[in-house]
PDB file of C-alpha atoms and ligand atoms in Angstrom:
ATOM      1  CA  UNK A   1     157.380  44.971   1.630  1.00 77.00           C
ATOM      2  CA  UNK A   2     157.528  47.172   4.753  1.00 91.00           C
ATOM      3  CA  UNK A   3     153.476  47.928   5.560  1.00 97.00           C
ATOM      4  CA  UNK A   4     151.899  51.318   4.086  1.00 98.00           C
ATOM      5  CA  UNK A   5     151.997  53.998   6.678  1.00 98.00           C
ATOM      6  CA  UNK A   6     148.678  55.079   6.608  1.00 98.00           C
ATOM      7  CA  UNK A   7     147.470  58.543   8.448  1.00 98.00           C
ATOM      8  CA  UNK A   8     144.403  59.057   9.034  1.00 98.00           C
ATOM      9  CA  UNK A   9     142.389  62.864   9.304  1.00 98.00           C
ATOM     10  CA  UNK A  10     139.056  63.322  11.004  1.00 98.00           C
ATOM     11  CA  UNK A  11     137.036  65.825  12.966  1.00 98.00           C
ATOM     12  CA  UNK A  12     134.414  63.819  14.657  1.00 97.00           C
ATOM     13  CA  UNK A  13     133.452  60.643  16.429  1.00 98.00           C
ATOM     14  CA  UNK A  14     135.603  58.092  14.281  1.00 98.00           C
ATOM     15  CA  UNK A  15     133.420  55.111  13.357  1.00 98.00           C
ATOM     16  CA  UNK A  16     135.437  55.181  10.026  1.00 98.00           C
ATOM     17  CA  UNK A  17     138.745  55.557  11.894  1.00 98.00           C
ATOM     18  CA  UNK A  18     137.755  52.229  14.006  1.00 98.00           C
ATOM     19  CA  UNK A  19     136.794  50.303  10.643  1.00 98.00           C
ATOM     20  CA  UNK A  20     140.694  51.223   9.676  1.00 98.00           C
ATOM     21  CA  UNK A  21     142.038  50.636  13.204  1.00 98.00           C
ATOM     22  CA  UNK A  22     140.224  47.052  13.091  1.00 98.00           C
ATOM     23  CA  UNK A  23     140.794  46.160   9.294  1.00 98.00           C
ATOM     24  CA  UNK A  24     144.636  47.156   9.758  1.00 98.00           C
ATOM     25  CA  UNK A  25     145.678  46.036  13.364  1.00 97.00           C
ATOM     26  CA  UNK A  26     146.760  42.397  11.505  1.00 95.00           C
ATOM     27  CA  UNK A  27     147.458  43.701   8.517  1.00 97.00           C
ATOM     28  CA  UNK A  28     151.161  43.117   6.531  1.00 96.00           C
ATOM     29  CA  UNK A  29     150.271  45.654   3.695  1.00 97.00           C
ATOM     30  CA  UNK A  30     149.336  48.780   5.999  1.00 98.00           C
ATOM     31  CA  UNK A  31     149.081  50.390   9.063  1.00 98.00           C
ATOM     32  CA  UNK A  32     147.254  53.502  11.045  1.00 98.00           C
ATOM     33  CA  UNK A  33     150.859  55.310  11.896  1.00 98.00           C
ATOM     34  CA  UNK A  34     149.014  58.006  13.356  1.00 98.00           C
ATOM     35  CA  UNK A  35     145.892  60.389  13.713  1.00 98.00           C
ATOM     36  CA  UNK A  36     145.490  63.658  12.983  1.00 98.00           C
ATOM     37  CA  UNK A  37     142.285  65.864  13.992  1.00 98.00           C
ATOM     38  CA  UNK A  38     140.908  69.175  13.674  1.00 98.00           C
ATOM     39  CA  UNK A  39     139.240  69.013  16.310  1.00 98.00           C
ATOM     40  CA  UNK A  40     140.637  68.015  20.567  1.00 98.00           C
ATOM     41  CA  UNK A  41     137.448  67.129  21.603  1.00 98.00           C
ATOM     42  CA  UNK A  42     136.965  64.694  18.735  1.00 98.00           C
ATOM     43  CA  UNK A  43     135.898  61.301  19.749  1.00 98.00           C
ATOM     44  CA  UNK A  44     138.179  59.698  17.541  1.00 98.00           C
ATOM     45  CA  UNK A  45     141.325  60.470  19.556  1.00 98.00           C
ATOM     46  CA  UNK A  46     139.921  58.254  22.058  1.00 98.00           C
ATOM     47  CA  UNK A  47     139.584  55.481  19.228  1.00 98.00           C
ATOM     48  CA  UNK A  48     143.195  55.942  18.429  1.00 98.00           C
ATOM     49  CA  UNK A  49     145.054  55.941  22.042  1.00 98.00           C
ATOM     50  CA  UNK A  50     143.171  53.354  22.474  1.00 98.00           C
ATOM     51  CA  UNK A  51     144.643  51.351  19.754  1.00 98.00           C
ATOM     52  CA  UNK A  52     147.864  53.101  20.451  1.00 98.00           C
ATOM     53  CA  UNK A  53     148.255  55.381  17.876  1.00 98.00           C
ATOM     54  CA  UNK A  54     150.226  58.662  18.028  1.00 98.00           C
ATOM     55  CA  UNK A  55     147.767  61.339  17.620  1.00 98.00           C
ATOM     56  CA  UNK A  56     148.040  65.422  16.822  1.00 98.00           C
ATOM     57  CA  UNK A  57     145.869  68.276  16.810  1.00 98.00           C
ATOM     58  CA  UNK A  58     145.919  70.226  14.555  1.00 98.00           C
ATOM     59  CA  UNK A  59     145.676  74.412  15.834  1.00 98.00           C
ATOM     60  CA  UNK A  60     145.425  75.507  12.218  1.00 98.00           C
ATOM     61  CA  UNK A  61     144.134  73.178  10.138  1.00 98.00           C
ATOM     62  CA  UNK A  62     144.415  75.613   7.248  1.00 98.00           C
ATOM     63  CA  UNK A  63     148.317  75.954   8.016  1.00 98.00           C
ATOM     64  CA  UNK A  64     150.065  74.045   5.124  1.00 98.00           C
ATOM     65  CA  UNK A  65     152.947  73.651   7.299  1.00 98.00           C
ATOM     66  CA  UNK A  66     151.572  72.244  10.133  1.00 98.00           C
ATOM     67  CA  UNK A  67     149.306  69.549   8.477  1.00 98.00           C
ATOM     68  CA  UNK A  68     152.359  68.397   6.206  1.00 98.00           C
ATOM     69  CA  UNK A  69     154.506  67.926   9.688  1.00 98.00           C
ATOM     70  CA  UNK A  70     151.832  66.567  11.386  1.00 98.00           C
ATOM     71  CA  UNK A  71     151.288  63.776   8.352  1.00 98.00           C
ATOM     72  CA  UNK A  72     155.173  63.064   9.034  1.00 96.00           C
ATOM     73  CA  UNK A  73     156.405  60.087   6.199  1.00 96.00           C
ATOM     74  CA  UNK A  74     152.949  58.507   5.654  1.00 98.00           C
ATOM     75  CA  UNK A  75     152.753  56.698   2.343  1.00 98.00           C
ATOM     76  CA  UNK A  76     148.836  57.396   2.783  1.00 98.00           C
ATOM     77  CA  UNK A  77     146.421  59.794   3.431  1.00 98.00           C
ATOM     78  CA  UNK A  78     142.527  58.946   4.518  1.00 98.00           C
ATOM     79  CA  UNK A  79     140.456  61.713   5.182  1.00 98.00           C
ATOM     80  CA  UNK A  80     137.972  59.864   7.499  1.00 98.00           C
ATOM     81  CA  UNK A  81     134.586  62.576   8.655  1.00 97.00           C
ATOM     82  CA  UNK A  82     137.630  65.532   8.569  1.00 97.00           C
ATOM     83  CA  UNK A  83     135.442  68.502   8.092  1.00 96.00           C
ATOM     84  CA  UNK A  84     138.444  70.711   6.744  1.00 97.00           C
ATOM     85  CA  UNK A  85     139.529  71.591   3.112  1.00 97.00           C
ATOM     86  CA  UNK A  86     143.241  70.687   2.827  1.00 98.00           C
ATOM     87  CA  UNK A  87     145.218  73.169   2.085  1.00 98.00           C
ATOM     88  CA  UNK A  88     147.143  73.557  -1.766  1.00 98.00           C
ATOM     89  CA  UNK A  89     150.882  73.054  -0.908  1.00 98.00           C
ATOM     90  CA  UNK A  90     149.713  69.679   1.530  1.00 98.00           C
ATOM     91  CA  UNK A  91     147.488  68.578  -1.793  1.00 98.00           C
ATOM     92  CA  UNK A  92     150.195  69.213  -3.827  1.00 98.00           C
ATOM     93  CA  UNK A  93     152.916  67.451  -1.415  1.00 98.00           C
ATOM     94  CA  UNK A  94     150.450  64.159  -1.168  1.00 98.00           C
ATOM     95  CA  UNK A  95     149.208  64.121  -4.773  1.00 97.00           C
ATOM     96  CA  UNK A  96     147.334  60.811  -5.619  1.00 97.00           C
ATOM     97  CA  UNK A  97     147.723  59.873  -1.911  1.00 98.00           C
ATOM     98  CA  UNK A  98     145.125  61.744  -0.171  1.00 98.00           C
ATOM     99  CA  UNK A  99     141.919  59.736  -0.556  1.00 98.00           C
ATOM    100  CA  UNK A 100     138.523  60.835   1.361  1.00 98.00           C
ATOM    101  CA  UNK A 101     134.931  59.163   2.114  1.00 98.00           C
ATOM    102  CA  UNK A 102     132.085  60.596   1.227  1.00 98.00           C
ATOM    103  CA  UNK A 103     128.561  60.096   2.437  1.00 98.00           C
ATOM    104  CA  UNK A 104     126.785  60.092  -0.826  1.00 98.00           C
ATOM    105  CA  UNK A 105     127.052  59.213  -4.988  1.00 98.00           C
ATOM    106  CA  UNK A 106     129.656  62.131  -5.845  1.00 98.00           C
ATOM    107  CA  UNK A 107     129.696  64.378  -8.165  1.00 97.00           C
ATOM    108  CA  UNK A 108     126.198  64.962  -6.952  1.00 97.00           C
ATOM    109  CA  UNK A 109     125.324  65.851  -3.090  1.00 98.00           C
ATOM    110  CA  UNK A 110     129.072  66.931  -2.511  1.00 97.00           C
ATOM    111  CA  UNK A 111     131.196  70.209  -1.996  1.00 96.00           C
ATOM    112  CA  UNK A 112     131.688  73.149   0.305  1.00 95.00           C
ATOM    113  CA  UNK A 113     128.860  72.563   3.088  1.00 93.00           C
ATOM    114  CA  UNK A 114     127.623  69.348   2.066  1.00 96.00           C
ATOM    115  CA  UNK A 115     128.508  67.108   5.026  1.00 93.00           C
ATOM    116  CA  UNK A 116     126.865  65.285   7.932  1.00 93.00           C
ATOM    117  CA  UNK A 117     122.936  65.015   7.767  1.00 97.00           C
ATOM    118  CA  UNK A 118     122.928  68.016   5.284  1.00 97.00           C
ATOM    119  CA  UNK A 119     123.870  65.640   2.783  1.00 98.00           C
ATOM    120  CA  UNK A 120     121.216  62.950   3.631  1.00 98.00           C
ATOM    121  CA  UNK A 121     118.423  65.993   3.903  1.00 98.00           C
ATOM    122  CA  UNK A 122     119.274  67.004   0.254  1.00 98.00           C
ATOM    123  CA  UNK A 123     119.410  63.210  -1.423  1.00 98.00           C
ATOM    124  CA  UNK A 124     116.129  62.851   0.019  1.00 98.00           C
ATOM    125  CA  UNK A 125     114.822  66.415  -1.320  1.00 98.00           C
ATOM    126  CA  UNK A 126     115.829  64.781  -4.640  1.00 98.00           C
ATOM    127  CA  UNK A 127     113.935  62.440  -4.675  1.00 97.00           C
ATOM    128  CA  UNK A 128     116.712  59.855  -5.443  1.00 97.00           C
ATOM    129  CA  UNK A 129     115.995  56.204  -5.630  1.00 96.00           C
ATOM    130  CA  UNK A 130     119.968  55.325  -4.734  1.00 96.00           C
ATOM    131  CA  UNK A 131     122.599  57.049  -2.693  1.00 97.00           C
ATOM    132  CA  UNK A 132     125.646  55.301  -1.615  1.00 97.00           C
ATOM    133  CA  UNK A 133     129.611  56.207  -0.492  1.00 96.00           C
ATOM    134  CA  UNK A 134     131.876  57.475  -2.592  1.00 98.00           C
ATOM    135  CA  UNK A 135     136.082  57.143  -2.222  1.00 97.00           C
ATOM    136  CA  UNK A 136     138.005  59.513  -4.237  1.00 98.00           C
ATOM    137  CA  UNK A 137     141.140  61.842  -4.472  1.00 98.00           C
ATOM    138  CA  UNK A 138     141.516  64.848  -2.543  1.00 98.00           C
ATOM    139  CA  UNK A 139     142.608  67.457  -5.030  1.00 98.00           C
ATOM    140  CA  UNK A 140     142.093  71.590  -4.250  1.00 97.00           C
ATOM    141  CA  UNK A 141     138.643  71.116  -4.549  1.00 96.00           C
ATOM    142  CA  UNK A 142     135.801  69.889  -1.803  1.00 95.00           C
ATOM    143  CA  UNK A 143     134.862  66.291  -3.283  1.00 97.00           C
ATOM    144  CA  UNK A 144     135.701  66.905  -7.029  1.00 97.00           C
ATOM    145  CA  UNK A 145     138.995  64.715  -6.698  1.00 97.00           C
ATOM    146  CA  UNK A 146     138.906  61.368  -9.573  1.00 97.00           C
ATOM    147  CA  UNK A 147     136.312  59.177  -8.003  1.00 97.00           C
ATOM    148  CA  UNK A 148     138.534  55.500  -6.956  1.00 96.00           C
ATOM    149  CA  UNK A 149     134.908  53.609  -5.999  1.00 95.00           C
ATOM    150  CA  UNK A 150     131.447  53.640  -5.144  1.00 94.00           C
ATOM    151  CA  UNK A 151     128.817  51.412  -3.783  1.00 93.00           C
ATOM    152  CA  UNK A 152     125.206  52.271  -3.541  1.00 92.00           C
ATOM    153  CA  UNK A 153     122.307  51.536  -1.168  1.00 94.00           C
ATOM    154  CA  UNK A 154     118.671  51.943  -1.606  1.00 95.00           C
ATOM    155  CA  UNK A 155     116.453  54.914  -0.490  1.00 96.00           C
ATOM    156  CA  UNK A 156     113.605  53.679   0.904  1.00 96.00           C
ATOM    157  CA  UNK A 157     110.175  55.058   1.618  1.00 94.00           C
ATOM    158  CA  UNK A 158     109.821  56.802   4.724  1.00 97.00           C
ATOM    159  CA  UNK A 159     113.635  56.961   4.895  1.00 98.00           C
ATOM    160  CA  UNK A 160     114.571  59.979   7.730  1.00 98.00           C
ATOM    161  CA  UNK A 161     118.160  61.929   6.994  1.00 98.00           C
ATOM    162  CA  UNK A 162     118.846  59.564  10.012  1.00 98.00           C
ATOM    163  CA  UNK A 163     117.657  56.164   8.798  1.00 98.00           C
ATOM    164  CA  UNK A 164     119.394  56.622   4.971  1.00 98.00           C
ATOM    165  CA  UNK A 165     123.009  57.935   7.303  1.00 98.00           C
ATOM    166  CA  UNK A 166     122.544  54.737   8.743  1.00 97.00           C
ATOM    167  CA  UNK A 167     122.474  52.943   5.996  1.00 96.00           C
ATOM    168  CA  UNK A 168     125.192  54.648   3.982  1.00 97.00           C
ATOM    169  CA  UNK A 169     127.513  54.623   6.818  1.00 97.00           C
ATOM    170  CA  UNK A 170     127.297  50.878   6.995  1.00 95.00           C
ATOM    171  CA  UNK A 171     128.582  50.455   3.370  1.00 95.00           C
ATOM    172  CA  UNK A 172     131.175  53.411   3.956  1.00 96.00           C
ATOM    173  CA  UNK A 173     132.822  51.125   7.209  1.00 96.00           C
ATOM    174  CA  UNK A 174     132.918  48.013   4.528  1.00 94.00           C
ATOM    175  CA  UNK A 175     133.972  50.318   1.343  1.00 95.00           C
ATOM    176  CA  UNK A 176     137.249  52.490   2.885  1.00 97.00           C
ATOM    177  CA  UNK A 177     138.937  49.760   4.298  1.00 96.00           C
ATOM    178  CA  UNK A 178     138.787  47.841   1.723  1.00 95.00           C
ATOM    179  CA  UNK A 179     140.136  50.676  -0.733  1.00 96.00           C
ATOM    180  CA  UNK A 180     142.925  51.311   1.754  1.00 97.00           C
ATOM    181  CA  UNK A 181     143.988  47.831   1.084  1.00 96.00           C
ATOM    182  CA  UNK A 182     143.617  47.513  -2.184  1.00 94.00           C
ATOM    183  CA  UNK A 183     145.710  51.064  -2.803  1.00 96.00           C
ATOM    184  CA  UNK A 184     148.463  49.791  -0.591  1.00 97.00           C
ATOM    185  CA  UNK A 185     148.885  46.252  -1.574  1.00 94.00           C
ATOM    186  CA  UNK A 186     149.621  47.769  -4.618  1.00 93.00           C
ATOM    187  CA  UNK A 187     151.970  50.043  -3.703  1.00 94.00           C
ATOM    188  CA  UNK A 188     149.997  53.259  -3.724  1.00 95.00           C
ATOM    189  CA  UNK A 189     150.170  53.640  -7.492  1.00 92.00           C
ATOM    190  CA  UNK A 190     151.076  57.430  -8.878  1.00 92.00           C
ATOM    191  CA  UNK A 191     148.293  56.852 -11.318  1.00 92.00           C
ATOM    192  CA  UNK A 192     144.045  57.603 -10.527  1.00 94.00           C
ATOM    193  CA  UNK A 193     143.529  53.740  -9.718  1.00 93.00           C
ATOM    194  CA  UNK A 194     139.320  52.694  -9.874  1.00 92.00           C
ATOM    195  CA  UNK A 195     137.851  49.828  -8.313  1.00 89.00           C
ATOM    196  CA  UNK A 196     134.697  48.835 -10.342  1.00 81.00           C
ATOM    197  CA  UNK A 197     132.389  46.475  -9.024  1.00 74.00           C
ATOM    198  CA  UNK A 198     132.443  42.838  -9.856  1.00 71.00           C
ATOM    199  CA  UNK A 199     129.700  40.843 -11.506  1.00 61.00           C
ATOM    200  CA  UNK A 200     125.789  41.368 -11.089  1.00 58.00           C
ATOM    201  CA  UNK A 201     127.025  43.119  -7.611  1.00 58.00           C
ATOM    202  CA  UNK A 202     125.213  46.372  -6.121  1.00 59.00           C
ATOM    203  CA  UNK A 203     123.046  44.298  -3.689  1.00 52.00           C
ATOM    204  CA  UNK A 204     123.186  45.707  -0.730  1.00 49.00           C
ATOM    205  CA  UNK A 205     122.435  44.108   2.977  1.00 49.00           C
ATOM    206  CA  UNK A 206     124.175  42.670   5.884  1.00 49.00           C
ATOM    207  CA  UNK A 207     124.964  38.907   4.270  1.00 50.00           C
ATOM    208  CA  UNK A 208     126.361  40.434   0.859  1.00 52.00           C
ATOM    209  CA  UNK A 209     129.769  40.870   0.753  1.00 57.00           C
ATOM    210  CA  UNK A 210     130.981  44.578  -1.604  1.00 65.00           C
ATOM    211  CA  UNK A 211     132.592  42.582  -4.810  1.00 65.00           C
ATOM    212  CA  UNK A 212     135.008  44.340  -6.713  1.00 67.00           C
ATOM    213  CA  UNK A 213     136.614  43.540  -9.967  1.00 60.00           C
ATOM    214  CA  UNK A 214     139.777  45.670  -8.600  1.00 49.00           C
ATOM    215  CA  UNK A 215     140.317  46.684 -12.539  1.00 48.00           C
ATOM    216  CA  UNK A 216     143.250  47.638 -14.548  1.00 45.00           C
TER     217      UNK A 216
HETATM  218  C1  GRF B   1     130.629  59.834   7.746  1.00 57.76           C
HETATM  219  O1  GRF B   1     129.397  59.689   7.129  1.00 57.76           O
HETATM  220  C2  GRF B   1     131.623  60.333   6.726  1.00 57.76           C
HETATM  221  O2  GRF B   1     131.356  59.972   5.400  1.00 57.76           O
HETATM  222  C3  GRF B   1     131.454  61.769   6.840  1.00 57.76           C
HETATM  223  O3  GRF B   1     131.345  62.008   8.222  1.00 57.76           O
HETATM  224  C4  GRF B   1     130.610  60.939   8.786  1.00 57.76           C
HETATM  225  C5  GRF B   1     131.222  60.663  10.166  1.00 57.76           C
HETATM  226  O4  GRF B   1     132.061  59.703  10.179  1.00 57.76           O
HETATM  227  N1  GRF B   1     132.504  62.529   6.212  1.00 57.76           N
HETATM  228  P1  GRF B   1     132.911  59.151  11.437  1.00 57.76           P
HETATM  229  O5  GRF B   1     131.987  58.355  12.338  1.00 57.76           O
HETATM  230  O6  GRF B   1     133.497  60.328  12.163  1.00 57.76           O
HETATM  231  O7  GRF B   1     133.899  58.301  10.776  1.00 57.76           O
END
């Protein structure tokens, strides 16, 4: 089976992006084909000519056109930090293959705005005990796409908007690339696919591994 081509939006530095570059370089099930950013003076361009990969710009991000050319034939779609909404006709056109990270435990702490430490400021407001990374569909809405998987992490007192970012962005570089290969090893199913997590899991820390029962 020829490997997934995977392209991959962002807007912003790209720590996500290099998880990808660095989970797929070896990979025989997918591959970053190319980048695509909102933004020129995004740091992850730099991530991706480094590794080699054709990149674009996007000059309208909101131009349907454009952002279906400039996704070309790629069986998948990763939003990765991409700060734009994508627009109908390019939902429509990658339906169930348009998948995005999010920074906290969606539904809640997601939608138009909610992005960056914003989203770590209001968990904390909350008073939440957990937060975590979501992976989901893109559909027309900000973050209300089926949810594919979560993982959570502990707020702890004294947690900062900084120190809880920290934390969640650790799980997010383990969680997306393992979605990305677990969506195209099997093909990139036309169906919602969810990833539950296996056994007594939901431990977080640097020397446990994210267990999934990949279900269904
Ligand atoms: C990440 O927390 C991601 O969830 C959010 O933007 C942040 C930046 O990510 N959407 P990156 O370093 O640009 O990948």
């Amino acid at each position: 089976m020829r490997p997934v081509r995977v392209a991959v939006l962002v807007s912003g530095g790209g720590t996500n992006l290099q998880m990808l570059l660095d989970a797929l370089a070896d990979s025989e099930v997918a591959r970053v084909a190319r980048v695509v950013s909102s933004d020129a003076a995004a740091g992850a361009l730099e991530r991706a000519r480094r590794a080699g990969v054709p990149t674009t710009v996007l000059a309208d991000p909101s131009d349907a056109t454009q952002v279906i050319a400039s996704l070309g034939d790629a069986g998948l779609v990763v939003l990765a930090g991409y700060l734009k909404q994508v627009p109908p006709a390019a939902v429509a056109r990658f339906r169930l293959r348009l998948i995005n990270i999010h920074p906290a435990l969606l539904p809640a702490f997601g939608g138009p705005g909610m992005y960056g430490r914003r989203v770590h400021e209001r968990v904390l407001a909350s008073g939440a005990a957990i937060s975590g990374a979501t992976v989901h569909y893109v559909d027309e809405e900000y973050d209300r796409g089926p949810i594919i998987a979560q993982w959570p992490v502990p707020v702890r007192p004294g947690d900062t908007p900084e120190t809880l970012a920290a934390r969640v962005l650790d799980v997010e570089h383990r969680l997306l690339p393992l979605v990305v290969l677990e969506l195209a090893k099997r093909g990139v199913p036309r169906a919602p696919v969810r990833l539950s997590a296996g056994g007594s899991a939901f431990v977080t820390g640097d020397d446990v591994a994210l267990d999934f029962d990949w279900g269904g």
